[in-house]
PDB file of C-alpha atoms in Angstrom:
ATOM      1  CA  MET U   2      63.363  15.394   3.858  1.00 88.00           C
ATOM      2  CA  ASN U   3      62.673  12.522   1.488  1.00 93.00           C
ATOM      3  CA  THR U   4      59.427  12.029  -0.395  1.00 94.00           C
ATOM      4  CA  MET U   5      57.340   8.867  -0.604  1.00 94.00           C
ATOM      5  CA  ASN U   6      54.208   8.462  -2.670  1.00 95.00           C
ATOM      6  CA  ILE U   7      51.538   5.978  -1.643  1.00 95.00           C
ATOM      7  CA  SER U   8      48.365   4.827  -3.334  1.00 97.00           C
ATOM      8  CA  LEU U   9      45.200   4.445  -1.294  1.00 97.00           C
ATOM      9  CA  PRO U  10      41.733   3.259  -2.186  1.00 98.00           C
ATOM     10  CA  ALA U  11      39.114   6.015  -2.056  1.00 98.00           C
ATOM     11  CA  SER U  12      37.768   4.872   1.324  1.00 98.00           C
ATOM     12  CA  LEU U  13      41.195   5.109   3.000  1.00 98.00           C
ATOM     13  CA  LYS U  14      41.977   8.447   1.348  1.00 98.00           C
ATOM     14  CA  SER U  15      38.660   9.775   2.631  1.00 98.00           C
ATOM     15  CA  PHE U  16      39.458   8.502   6.123  1.00 98.00           C
ATOM     16  CA  VAL U  17      42.881  10.177   6.089  1.00 98.00           C
ATOM     17  CA  ASP U  18      41.346  13.442   4.891  1.00 98.00           C
ATOM     18  CA  GLU U  19      38.788  13.285   7.724  1.00 98.00           C
ATOM     19  CA  GLN U  20      41.535  12.702  10.284  1.00 98.00           C
ATOM     20  CA  VAL U  21      43.599  15.584   8.957  1.00 98.00           C
ATOM     21  CA  THR U  22      40.640  17.957   9.101  1.00 97.00           C
ATOM     22  CA  GLY U  23      39.048  16.689  12.293  1.00 98.00           C
ATOM     23  CA  ARG U  24      42.200  16.309  14.364  1.00 97.00           C
ATOM     24  CA  GLY U  25      43.999  19.433  13.253  1.00 96.00           C
ATOM     25  CA  TYR U  26      46.893  18.020  11.251  1.00 97.00           C
ATOM     26  CA  GLY U  27      48.523  20.400   8.821  1.00 97.00           C
ATOM     27  CA  SER U  28      48.625  17.820   6.049  1.00 97.00           C
ATOM     28  CA  CYS U  29      48.153  14.180   5.179  1.00 97.00           C
ATOM     29  CA  SER U  30      51.908  13.775   5.518  1.00 97.00           C
ATOM     30  CA  ALA U  31      51.812  15.008   9.119  1.00 97.00           C
ATOM     31  CA  TYR U  32      49.112  12.457   9.940  1.00 98.00           C
ATOM     32  CA  ILE U  33      51.027   9.600   8.294  1.00 97.00           C
ATOM     33  CA  ARG U  34      54.261  10.628  10.054  1.00 97.00           C
ATOM     34  CA  GLU U  35      52.473  10.456  13.410  1.00 98.00           C
ATOM     35  CA  LEU U  36      51.086   7.004  12.608  1.00 98.00           C
ATOM     36  CA  ILE U  37      54.593   5.788  11.724  1.00 98.00           C
ATOM     37  CA  ARG U  38      56.069   7.272  14.923  1.00 98.00           C
ATOM     38  CA  HIS U  39      53.378   5.549  16.996  1.00 98.00           C
ATOM     39  CA  ASP U  40      54.156   2.262  15.271  1.00 98.00           C
ATOM     40  CA  GLN U  41      57.877   2.722  15.968  1.00 98.00           C
ATOM     41  CA  ASP U  42      57.103   3.377  19.634  1.00 98.00           C
ATOM     42  CA  ARG U  43      54.858   0.313  19.790  1.00 98.00           C
ATOM     43  CA  GLN U  44      57.519  -1.902  18.254  1.00 98.00           C
ATOM     44  CA  HIS U  45      60.166  -0.526  20.619  1.00 98.00           C
ATOM     45  CA  LEU U  46      57.941  -1.162  23.643  1.00 98.00           C
ATOM     46  CA  ARG U  47      57.168  -4.676  22.403  1.00 98.00           C
ATOM     47  CA  SER U  48      60.888  -5.355  22.054  1.00 97.00           C
ATOM     48  CA  LEU U  49      61.542  -4.113  25.590  1.00 97.00           C
ATOM     49  CA  LEU U  50      58.729  -6.262  26.965  1.00 96.00           C
ATOM     50  CA  LEU U  51      59.986  -9.353  25.155  1.00 97.00           C
ATOM     51  CA  ASP U  52      63.551  -8.716  26.355  1.00 96.00           C
ATOM     52  CA  GLY U  53      62.288  -8.280  29.907  1.00 93.00           C
ATOM     53  CA  GLY U  54      60.186 -11.416  29.685  1.00 92.00           C
ATOM     54  CA  GLU U  55      63.191 -13.439  28.561  1.00 94.00           C
ATOM     55  CA  SER U  56      65.525 -12.096  31.256  1.00 93.00           C
ATOM     56  CA  ASP U  57      66.056 -13.602  34.666  1.00 89.00           C
ATOM     57  CA  PRO U  58      64.122 -11.904  37.459  1.00 81.00           C
ATOM     58  CA  ALA U  59      66.159  -9.374  39.393  1.00 83.00           C
ATOM     59  CA  VAL U  60      64.294 -10.204  42.604  1.00 81.00           C
ATOM     60  CA  THR U  61      61.742 -12.753  43.629  1.00 85.00           C
ATOM     61  CA  ALA U  62      58.256 -11.262  43.538  1.00 86.00           C
ATOM     62  CA  ASP U  63      57.018 -12.811  46.760  1.00 91.00           C
ATOM     63  CA  THR U  64      54.869 -11.485  49.616  1.00 94.00           C
ATOM     64  CA  THR U  65      57.792  -9.580  51.130  1.00 93.00           C
ATOM     65  CA  TYR U  66      58.549  -7.902  47.810  1.00 92.00           C
ATOM     66  CA  PHE U  67      54.986  -6.647  47.429  1.00 95.00           C
ATOM     67  CA  GLU U  68      54.769  -5.506  51.068  1.00 95.00           C
ATOM     68  CA  THR U  69      57.966  -3.493  50.588  1.00 94.00           C
ATOM     69  CA  LEU U  70      56.632  -2.041  47.356  1.00 93.00           C
ATOM     70  CA  ARG U  71      53.350  -1.018  49.011  1.00 95.00           C
ATOM     71  CA  ALA U  72      55.246   0.627  51.879  1.00 95.00           C
ATOM     72  CA  ARG U  73      57.351   2.632  49.398  1.00 94.00           C
ATOM     73  CA  VAL U  74      54.223   3.793  47.577  1.00 95.00           C
ATOM     74  CA  ARG U  75      52.578   4.824  50.858  1.00 93.00           C
ATOM     75  CA  ARG U  76      55.667   6.775  51.937  1.00 92.00           C
ATOM     76  CA  HIS U  77      55.869   8.465  48.546  1.00 88.00           C
ATOM     77  CA  SER U  78      52.185   9.411  48.515  1.00 85.00           C
ATOM     78  CA  THR U  79      52.429  11.170  51.914  1.00 81.00           C
ATOM     79  CA  GLU U  80      55.478  13.262  50.948  1.00 73.00           C
TER      80      GLU U  80
END
């Protein structure tokens, strides 16, 4: 594993220390790693949403589409 050193003002260092203690992280590094993973996930989701928004619709979302969707949900919920 690689090492990275960061400098934080006292208020941020105190906040990180509180999170580590209060949320059960083993170290400051574990907390920072989780923050980075969450940011990666957020960026990936944003990319997927933007790609989906730019793509052509697969089907027209009209009244029939939503009625069919509701029927599928009802069938699934009674199984």
